[in-house]
Amino acid sequence: AALALFEEVQTLKLKPDAVVYGAALGACEKGQVWDGALRLLREMKDQSVPWNVITCSTALSACEKGGRWQEGLAILESMDLASIPPNT
């Protein structure tokens, strides 16, 4: 449902914010779609939507569930560079 809503937002030419991206990332996490989560993070960056600890943690969890530790480390590195503290 969250991914369908995200697609609807894009179809209507609306600019998704971090909350909308977070919901879509949550759907990717639950569905273990790590590559979709990474695509959404890239899109957030391309659309100048700032990452936050929630969006990053959700994408990290999707990578963890998909066994993609290298991608997870890359997210952590990006978080460090952007001064986003990890969720502890």
PDB file of N, CA and C in Angstrom:
ATOM      1  N   ALA A   1       0.824  -1.192   0.000  1.00  0.00           N
ATOM      2  CA  ALA A   1       0.000   0.000   0.000  1.00  0.00           C
ATOM      3  C   ALA A   1       0.869   1.257   0.000  1.00  0.00           C
ATOM      4  N   ALA A   2       1.959   1.230   0.793  1.00  0.00           N
ATOM      5  CA  ALA A   2       2.817   2.415   0.875  1.00  0.00           C
ATOM      6  C   ALA A   2       3.505   2.694  -0.453  1.00  0.00           C
ATOM      7  N   LEU A   3       3.946   1.648  -1.137  1.00  0.00           N
ATOM      8  CA  LEU A   3       4.599   1.854  -2.428  1.00  0.00           C
ATOM      9  C   LEU A   3       3.603   2.338  -3.472  1.00  0.00           C
ATOM     10  N   ALA A   4       2.368   1.842  -3.402  1.00  0.00           N
ATOM     11  CA  ALA A   4       1.332   2.300  -4.332  1.00  0.00           C
ATOM     12  C   ALA A   4       1.033   3.780  -4.089  1.00  0.00           C
ATOM     13  N   LEU A   5       0.970   4.183  -2.826  1.00  0.00           N
ATOM     14  CA  LEU A   5       0.747   5.592  -2.489  1.00  0.00           C
ATOM     15  C   LEU A   5       1.906   6.447  -2.991  1.00  0.00           C
ATOM     16  N   PHE A   6       3.129   5.955  -2.833  1.00  0.00           N
ATOM     17  CA  PHE A   6       4.300   6.685  -3.305  1.00  0.00           C
ATOM     18  C   PHE A   6       4.221   6.885  -4.814  1.00  0.00           C
ATOM     19  N   GLU A   7       3.854   5.844  -5.541  1.00  0.00           N
ATOM     20  CA  GLU A   7       3.726   5.952  -6.993  1.00  0.00           C
ATOM     21  C   GLU A   7       2.625   6.939  -7.374  1.00  0.00           C
ATOM     22  N   GLU A   8       1.538   6.949  -6.601  1.00  0.00           N
ATOM     23  CA  GLU A   8       0.440   7.888  -6.859  1.00  0.00           C
ATOM     24  C   GLU A   8       0.905   9.330  -6.665  1.00  0.00           C
ATOM     25  N   VAL A   9       1.687   9.568  -5.626  1.00  0.00           N
ATOM     26  CA  VAL A   9       2.233  10.905  -5.378  1.00  0.00           C
ATOM     27  C   VAL A   9       3.063  11.354  -6.575  1.00  0.00           C
ATOM     28  N   GLN A  10       3.888  10.453  -7.092  1.00  0.00           N
ATOM     29  CA  GLN A  10       4.721  10.792  -8.241  1.00  0.00           C
ATOM     30  C   GLN A  10       3.887  10.998  -9.502  1.00  0.00           C
ATOM     31  N   THR A  11       2.870  10.183  -9.682  1.00  0.00           N
ATOM     32  CA  THR A  11       1.998  10.310 -10.848  1.00  0.00           C
ATOM     33  C   THR A  11       1.303  11.671 -10.860  1.00  0.00           C
ATOM     34  N   LEU A  12       0.931  12.151  -9.683  1.00  0.00           N
ATOM     35  CA  LEU A  12       0.261  13.440  -9.567  1.00  0.00           C
ATOM     36  C   LEU A  12       1.237  14.617  -9.631  1.00  0.00           C
ATOM     37  N   LYS A  13       2.518  14.299  -9.878  1.00  0.00           N
ATOM     38  CA  LYS A  13       3.567  15.322  -9.999  1.00  0.00           C
ATOM     39  C   LYS A  13       3.771  16.104  -8.705  1.00  0.00           C
ATOM     40  N   LEU A  14       3.471  15.451  -7.568  1.00  0.00           N
ATOM     41  CA  LEU A  14       3.728  16.057  -6.271  1.00  0.00           C
ATOM     42  C   LEU A  14       5.144  15.696  -5.844  1.00  0.00           C
ATOM     43  N   LYS A  15       5.763  16.538  -5.040  1.00  0.00           N
ATOM     44  CA  LYS A  15       7.118  16.258  -4.568  1.00  0.00           C
ATOM     45  C   LYS A  15       7.020  15.551  -3.214  1.00  0.00           C
ATOM     46  N   PRO A  16       7.421  14.280  -3.176  1.00  0.00           N
ATOM     47  CA  PRO A  16       7.368  13.557  -1.894  1.00  0.00           C
ATOM     48  C   PRO A  16       8.339  14.173  -0.880  1.00  0.00           C
ATOM     49  N   ASP A  17       7.942  14.163   0.386  1.00  0.00           N
ATOM     50  CA  ASP A  17       8.828  14.635   1.438  1.00  0.00           C
ATOM     51  C   ASP A  17       9.424  13.430   2.170  1.00  0.00           C
ATOM     52  N   ALA A  18      10.178  13.689   3.230  1.00  0.00           N
ATOM     53  CA  ALA A  18      10.845  12.611   3.962  1.00  0.00           C
ATOM     54  C   ALA A  18       9.845  11.618   4.553  1.00  0.00           C
ATOM     55  N   VAL A  19       8.664  12.082   4.933  1.00  0.00           N
ATOM     56  CA  VAL A  19       7.654  11.185   5.510  1.00  0.00           C
ATOM     57  C   VAL A  19       7.151  10.201   4.453  1.00  0.00           C
ATOM     58  N   VAL A  20       6.891  10.693   3.254  1.00  0.00           N
ATOM     59  CA  VAL A  20       6.419   9.827   2.170  1.00  0.00           C
ATOM     60  C   VAL A  20       7.518   8.831   1.782  1.00  0.00           C
ATOM     61  N   TYR A  21       8.753   9.341   1.667  1.00  0.00           N
ATOM     62  CA  TYR A  21       9.867   8.433   1.374  1.00  0.00           C
ATOM     63  C   TYR A  21      10.033   7.410   2.492  1.00  0.00           C
ATOM     64  N   GLY A  22       9.868   7.844   3.730  1.00  0.00           N
ATOM     65  CA  GLY A  22       9.990   6.922   4.866  1.00  0.00           C
ATOM     66  C   GLY A  22       8.983   5.794   4.804  1.00  0.00           C
ATOM     67  N   ALA A  23       7.760   6.107   4.414  1.00  0.00           N
ATOM     68  CA  ALA A  23       6.731   5.063   4.281  1.00  0.00           C
ATOM     69  C   ALA A  23       7.093   4.080   3.175  1.00  0.00           C
ATOM     70  N   ALA A  24       7.579   4.596   2.063  1.00  0.00           N
ATOM     71  CA  ALA A  24       7.986   3.728   0.955  1.00  0.00           C
ATOM     72  C   ALA A  24       9.189   2.877   1.347  1.00  0.00           C
ATOM     73  N   LEU A  25      10.133   3.486   2.081  1.00  0.00           N
ATOM     74  CA  LEU A  25      11.291   2.721   2.565  1.00  0.00           C
ATOM     75  C   LEU A  25      10.848   1.622   3.527  1.00  0.00           C
ATOM     76  N   GLY A  26       9.856   1.921   4.366  1.00  0.00           N
ATOM     77  CA  GLY A  26       9.324   0.913   5.285  1.00  0.00           C
ATOM     78  C   GLY A  26       8.729  -0.270   4.539  1.00  0.00           C
ATOM     79  N   ALA A  27       8.061   0.010   3.428  1.00  0.00           N
ATOM     80  CA  ALA A  27       7.507  -1.074   2.614  1.00  0.00           C
ATOM     81  C   ALA A  27       8.639  -1.913   2.013  1.00  0.00           C
ATOM     82  N   CYS A  28       9.697  -1.249   1.575  1.00  0.00           N
ATOM     83  CA  CYS A  28      10.855  -1.982   1.036  1.00  0.00           C
ATOM     84  C   CYS A  28      11.489  -2.850   2.114  1.00  0.00           C
ATOM     85  N   GLU A  29      11.587  -2.308   3.316  1.00  0.00           N
ATOM     86  CA  GLU A  29      12.167  -3.073   4.431  1.00  0.00           C
ATOM     87  C   GLU A  29      11.335  -4.316   4.717  1.00  0.00           C
ATOM     88  N   LYS A  30      10.033  -4.131   4.854  1.00  0.00           N
ATOM     89  CA  LYS A  30       9.149  -5.264   5.170  1.00  0.00           C
ATOM     90  C   LYS A  30       9.154  -6.301   4.066  1.00  0.00           C
ATOM     91  N   GLY A  31       9.258  -5.845   2.823  1.00  0.00           N
ATOM     92  CA  GLY A  31       9.280  -6.769   1.696  1.00  0.00           C
ATOM     93  C   GLY A  31      10.669  -7.282   1.356  1.00  0.00           C
ATOM     94  N   GLN A  32      11.664  -6.874   2.153  1.00  0.00           N
ATOM     95  CA  GLN A  32      13.057  -7.268   1.936  1.00  0.00           C
ATOM     96  C   GLN A  32      13.550  -6.889   0.534  1.00  0.00           C
ATOM     97  N   VAL A  33      13.162  -5.697   0.105  1.00  0.00           N
ATOM     98  CA  VAL A  33      13.543  -5.183  -1.209  1.00  0.00           C
ATOM     99  C   VAL A  33      14.662  -4.157  -1.000  1.00  0.00           C
ATOM    100  N   TRP A  34      15.859  -4.661  -0.718  1.00  0.00           N
ATOM    101  CA  TRP A  34      16.992  -3.781  -0.402  1.00  0.00           C
ATOM    102  C   TRP A  34      17.338  -2.850  -1.558  1.00  0.00           C
ATOM    103  N   ASP A  35      17.257  -3.373  -2.786  1.00  0.00           N
ATOM    104  CA  ASP A  35      17.623  -2.537  -3.930  1.00  0.00           C
ATOM    105  C   ASP A  35      16.619  -1.397  -4.126  1.00  0.00           C
ATOM    106  N   GLY A  36      15.373  -1.641  -3.801  1.00  0.00           N
ATOM    107  CA  GLY A  36      14.367  -0.582  -3.860  1.00  0.00           C
ATOM    108  C   GLY A  36      14.639   0.493  -2.818  1.00  0.00           C
ATOM    109  N   ALA A  37      15.079   0.066  -1.633  1.00  0.00           N
ATOM    110  CA  ALA A  37      15.409   1.021  -0.574  1.00  0.00           C
ATOM    111  C   ALA A  37      16.588   1.897  -1.002  1.00  0.00           C
ATOM    112  N   LEU A  38      17.590   1.290  -1.604  1.00  0.00           N
ATOM    113  CA  LEU A  38      18.742   2.071  -2.069  1.00  0.00           C
ATOM    114  C   LEU A  38      18.338   3.042  -3.181  1.00  0.00           C
ATOM    115  N   ARG A  39      17.459   2.588  -4.054  1.00  0.00           N
ATOM    116  CA  ARG A  39      16.980   3.464  -5.133  1.00  0.00           C
ATOM    117  C   ARG A  39      16.249   4.676  -4.543  1.00  0.00           C
ATOM    118  N   LEU A  40      15.441   4.429  -3.509  1.00  0.00           N
ATOM    119  CA  LEU A  40      14.712   5.534  -2.880  1.00  0.00           C
ATOM    120  C   LEU A  40      15.659   6.522  -2.197  1.00  0.00           C
ATOM    121  N   LEU A  41      16.711   6.027  -1.534  1.00  0.00           N
ATOM    122  CA  LEU A  41      17.680   6.934  -0.929  1.00  0.00           C
ATOM    123  C   LEU A  41      18.366   7.788  -1.991  1.00  0.00           C
ATOM    124  N   ARG A  42      18.731   7.154  -3.111  1.00  0.00           N
ATOM    125  CA  ARG A  42      19.353   7.919  -4.208  1.00  0.00           C
ATOM    126  C   ARG A  42      18.390   8.982  -4.733  1.00  0.00           C
ATOM    127  N   GLU A  43      17.134   8.586  -4.863  1.00  0.00           N
ATOM    128  CA  GLU A  43      16.130   9.528  -5.360  1.00  0.00           C
ATOM    129  C   GLU A  43      15.936  10.688  -4.392  1.00  0.00           C
ATOM    130  N   MET A  44      15.948  10.393  -3.095  1.00  0.00           N
ATOM    131  CA  MET A  44      15.844  11.462  -2.103  1.00  0.00           C
ATOM    132  C   MET A  44      16.974  12.469  -2.309  1.00  0.00           C
ATOM    133  N   LYS A  45      18.178  11.955  -2.487  1.00  0.00           N
ATOM    134  CA  LYS A  45      19.333  12.833  -2.689  1.00  0.00           C
ATOM    135  C   LYS A  45      19.170  13.643  -3.975  1.00  0.00           C
ATOM    136  N   ASP A  46      18.753  12.980  -5.049  1.00  0.00           N
ATOM    137  CA  ASP A  46      18.561  13.651  -6.337  1.00  0.00           C
ATOM    138  C   ASP A  46      17.489  14.738  -6.262  1.00  0.00           C
ATOM    139  N   GLN A  47      16.469  14.512  -5.428  1.00  0.00           N
ATOM    140  CA  GLN A  47      15.357  15.460  -5.301  1.00  0.00           C
ATOM    141  C   GLN A  47      15.572  16.473  -4.170  1.00  0.00           C
ATOM    142  N   SER A  48      16.774  16.449  -3.571  1.00  0.00           N
ATOM    143  CA  SER A  48      17.122  17.354  -2.466  1.00  0.00           C
ATOM    144  C   SER A  48      16.203  17.207  -1.262  1.00  0.00           C
ATOM    145  N   VAL A  49      15.774  15.971  -1.008  1.00  0.00           N
ATOM    146  CA  VAL A  49      15.005  15.667   0.195  1.00  0.00           C
ATOM    147  C   VAL A  49      16.014  15.131   1.218  1.00  0.00           C
ATOM    148  N   PRO A  50      16.216  15.850   2.317  1.00  0.00           N
ATOM    149  CA  PRO A  50      17.259  15.443   3.262  1.00  0.00           C
ATOM    150  C   PRO A  50      16.972  14.083   3.902  1.00  0.00           C
ATOM    151  N   TRP A  51      18.036  13.313   4.023  1.00  0.00           N
ATOM    152  CA  TRP A  51      17.957  12.057   4.762  1.00  0.00           C
ATOM    153  C   TRP A  51      17.853  12.387   6.245  1.00  0.00           C
ATOM    154  N   ASN A  52      17.283  11.451   6.997  1.00  0.00           N
ATOM    155  CA  ASN A  52      17.274  11.583   8.447  1.00  0.00           C
ATOM    156  C   ASN A  52      17.532  10.210   9.053  1.00  0.00           C
ATOM    157  N   VAL A  53      17.621  10.157  10.355  1.00  0.00           N
ATOM    158  CA  VAL A  53      17.958   8.890  11.008  1.00  0.00           C
ATOM    159  C   VAL A  53      16.911   7.811  10.715  1.00  0.00           C
ATOM    160  N   ILE A  54      15.665   8.195  10.554  1.00  0.00           N
ATOM    161  CA  ILE A  54      14.604   7.206  10.300  1.00  0.00           C
ATOM    162  C   ILE A  54      14.726   6.630   8.895  1.00  0.00           C
ATOM    163  N   THR A  55      14.885   7.490   7.895  1.00  0.00           N
ATOM    164  CA  THR A  55      14.985   6.975   6.530  1.00  0.00           C
ATOM    165  C   THR A  55      16.236   6.118   6.369  1.00  0.00           C
ATOM    166  N   CYS A  56      17.338   6.567   6.954  1.00  0.00           N
ATOM    167  CA  CYS A  56      18.586   5.798   6.841  1.00  0.00           C
ATOM    168  C   CYS A  56      18.499   4.465   7.590  1.00  0.00           C
ATOM    169  N   SER A  57      17.941   4.492   8.793  1.00  0.00           N
ATOM    170  CA  SER A  57      17.821   3.253   9.574  1.00  0.00           C
ATOM    171  C   SER A  57      16.921   2.242   8.876  1.00  0.00           C
ATOM    172  N   THR A  58      15.875   2.725   8.258  1.00  0.00           N
ATOM    173  CA  THR A  58      14.966   1.831   7.544  1.00  0.00           C
ATOM    174  C   THR A  58      15.659   1.212   6.337  1.00  0.00           C
ATOM    175  N   ALA A  59      16.425   2.008   5.605  1.00  0.00           N
ATOM    176  CA  ALA A  59      17.174   1.478   4.469  1.00  0.00           C
ATOM    177  C   ALA A  59      18.247   0.502   4.943  1.00  0.00           C
ATOM    178  N   LEU A  60      18.896   0.813   6.061  1.00  0.00           N
ATOM    179  CA  LEU A  60      19.887  -0.100   6.635  1.00  0.00           C
ATOM    180  C   LEU A  60      19.251  -1.435   6.982  1.00  0.00           C
ATOM    181  N   SER A  61      18.082  -1.392   7.570  1.00  0.00           N
ATOM    182  CA  SER A  61      17.384  -2.622   7.934  1.00  0.00           C
ATOM    183  C   SER A  61      17.018  -3.439   6.698  1.00  0.00           C
ATOM    184  N   ALA A  62      16.604  -2.754   5.630  1.00  0.00           N
ATOM    185  CA  ALA A  62      16.295  -3.473   4.382  1.00  0.00           C
ATOM    186  C   ALA A  62      17.538  -4.173   3.848  1.00  0.00           C
ATOM    187  N   CYS A  63      18.680  -3.494   3.921  1.00  0.00           N
ATOM    188  CA  CYS A  63      19.940  -4.106   3.466  1.00  0.00           C
ATOM    189  C   CYS A  63      20.311  -5.290   4.357  1.00  0.00           C
ATOM    190  N   GLU A  64      20.121  -5.129   5.653  1.00  0.00           N
ATOM    191  CA  GLU A  64      20.429  -6.214   6.588  1.00  0.00           C
ATOM    192  C   GLU A  64      19.569  -7.442   6.286  1.00  0.00           C
ATOM    193  N   LYS A  65      18.294  -7.219   6.075  1.00  0.00           N
ATOM    194  CA  LYS A  65      17.383  -8.337   5.792  1.00  0.00           C
ATOM    195  C   LYS A  65      17.704  -9.000   4.462  1.00  0.00           C
ATOM    196  N   GLY A  66      18.298  -8.246   3.550  1.00  0.00           N
ATOM    197  CA  GLY A  66      18.685  -8.800   2.260  1.00  0.00           C
ATOM    198  C   GLY A  66      20.110  -9.339   2.236  1.00  0.00           C
ATOM    199  N   GLY A  67      20.787  -9.298   3.383  1.00  0.00           N
ATOM    200  CA  GLY A  67      22.148  -9.796   3.450  1.00  0.00           C
ATOM    201  C   GLY A  67      23.141  -8.926   2.689  1.00  0.00           C
ATOM    202  N   ARG A  68      22.850  -7.653   2.539  1.00  0.00           N
ATOM    203  CA  ARG A  68      23.680  -6.733   1.754  1.00  0.00           C
ATOM    204  C   ARG A  68      24.467  -5.824   2.689  1.00  0.00           C
ATOM    205  N   TRP A  69      25.427  -6.406   3.409  1.00  0.00           N
ATOM    206  CA  TRP A  69      26.161  -5.650   4.410  1.00  0.00           C
ATOM    207  C   TRP A  69      27.031  -4.557   3.796  1.00  0.00           C
ATOM    208  N   GLN A  70      27.569  -4.781   2.590  1.00  0.00           N
ATOM    209  CA  GLN A  70      28.412  -3.745   1.968  1.00  0.00           C
ATOM    210  C   GLN A  70      27.597  -2.475   1.719  1.00  0.00           C
ATOM    211  N   GLU A  71      26.377  -2.651   1.248  1.00  0.00           N
ATOM    212  CA  GLU A  71      25.516  -1.499   0.992  1.00  0.00           C
ATOM    213  C   GLU A  71      25.146  -0.813   2.306  1.00  0.00           C
ATOM    214  N   GLY A  72      24.931  -1.617   3.346  1.00  0.00           N
ATOM    215  CA  GLY A  72      24.643  -1.056   4.665  1.00  0.00           C
ATOM    216  C   GLY A  72      25.793  -0.207   5.179  1.00  0.00           C
ATOM    217  N   LEU A  73      27.019  -0.695   4.988  1.00  0.00           N
ATOM    218  CA  LEU A  73      28.189   0.088   5.400  1.00  0.00           C
ATOM    219  C   LEU A  73      28.285   1.388   4.624  1.00  0.00           C
ATOM    220  N   ALA A  74      27.934   1.357   3.353  1.00  0.00           N
ATOM    221  CA  ALA A  74      27.952   2.577   2.542  1.00  0.00           C
ATOM    222  C   ALA A  74      26.934   3.591   3.070  1.00  0.00           C
ATOM    223  N   ILE A  75      25.776   3.110   3.507  1.00  0.00           N
ATOM    224  CA  ILE A  75      24.767   4.018   4.092  1.00  0.00           C
ATOM    225  C   ILE A  75      25.317   4.635   5.375  1.00  0.00           C
ATOM    226  N   LEU A  76      25.951   3.805   6.221  1.00  0.00           N
ATOM    227  CA  LEU A  76      26.530   4.330   7.459  1.00  0.00           C
ATOM    228  C   LEU A  76      27.594   5.384   7.180  1.00  0.00           C
ATOM    229  N   GLU A  77      28.412   5.143   6.172  1.00  0.00           N
ATOM    230  CA  GLU A  77      29.434   6.114   5.798  1.00  0.00           C
ATOM    231  C   GLU A  77      28.798   7.427   5.328  1.00  0.00           C
ATOM    232  N   SER A  78      27.747   7.305   4.523  1.00  0.00           N
ATOM    233  CA  SER A  78      27.041   8.502   4.049  1.00  0.00           C
ATOM    234  C   SER A  78      26.405   9.257   5.206  1.00  0.00           C
ATOM    235  N   MET A  79      25.874   8.511   6.172  1.00  0.00           N
ATOM    236  CA  MET A  79      25.284   9.152   7.347  1.00  0.00           C
ATOM    237  C   MET A  79      26.354   9.935   8.115  1.00  0.00           C
ATOM    238  N   ASP A  80      27.528   9.336   8.267  1.00  0.00           N
ATOM    239  CA  ASP A  80      28.621   9.999   8.979  1.00  0.00           C
ATOM    240  C   ASP A  80      29.024  11.281   8.256  1.00  0.00           C
ATOM    241  N   LEU A  81      29.155  11.202   6.936  1.00  0.00           N
ATOM    242  CA  LEU A  81      29.536  12.381   6.150  1.00  0.00           C
ATOM    243  C   LEU A  81      28.489  13.491   6.241  1.00  0.00           C
ATOM    244  N   ALA A  82      27.218  13.087   6.377  1.00  0.00           N
ATOM    245  CA  ALA A  82      26.125  14.068   6.466  1.00  0.00           C
ATOM    246  C   ALA A  82      25.814  14.459   7.905  1.00  0.00           C
ATOM    247  N   SER A  83      26.623  13.971   8.859  1.00  0.00           N
ATOM    248  CA  SER A  83      26.430  14.257  10.289  1.00  0.00           C
ATOM    249  C   SER A  83      25.069  13.804  10.801  1.00  0.00           C
ATOM    250  N   ILE A  84      24.624  12.656  10.294  1.00  0.00           N
ATOM    251  CA  ILE A  84      23.374  12.053  10.790  1.00  0.00           C
ATOM    252  C   ILE A  84      23.794  10.968  11.779  1.00  0.00           C
ATOM    253  N   PRO A  85      23.467  11.147  13.065  1.00  0.00           N
ATOM    254  CA  PRO A  85      23.890  10.144  14.047  1.00  0.00           C
ATOM    255  C   PRO A  85      23.113   8.834  13.857  1.00  0.00           C
ATOM    256  N   PRO A  86      23.799   7.693  14.034  1.00  0.00           N
ATOM    257  CA  PRO A  86      23.077   6.424  13.923  1.00  0.00           C
ATOM    258  C   PRO A  86      22.077   6.260  15.060  1.00  0.00           C
ATOM    259  N   ASN A  87      21.048   5.515  14.800  1.00  0.00           N
ATOM    260  CA  ASN A  87      20.030   5.223  15.800  1.00  0.00           C
ATOM    261  C   ASN A  87      20.582   4.141  16.727  1.00  0.00           C
ATOM    262  N   THR A  88      20.769   4.488  17.987  1.00  0.00           N
ATOM    263  CA  THR A  88      21.372   3.521  18.913  1.00  0.00           C
ATOM    264  C   THR A  88      20.377   3.002  19.906  1.00  0.00           C
TER     265      THR A  88
END
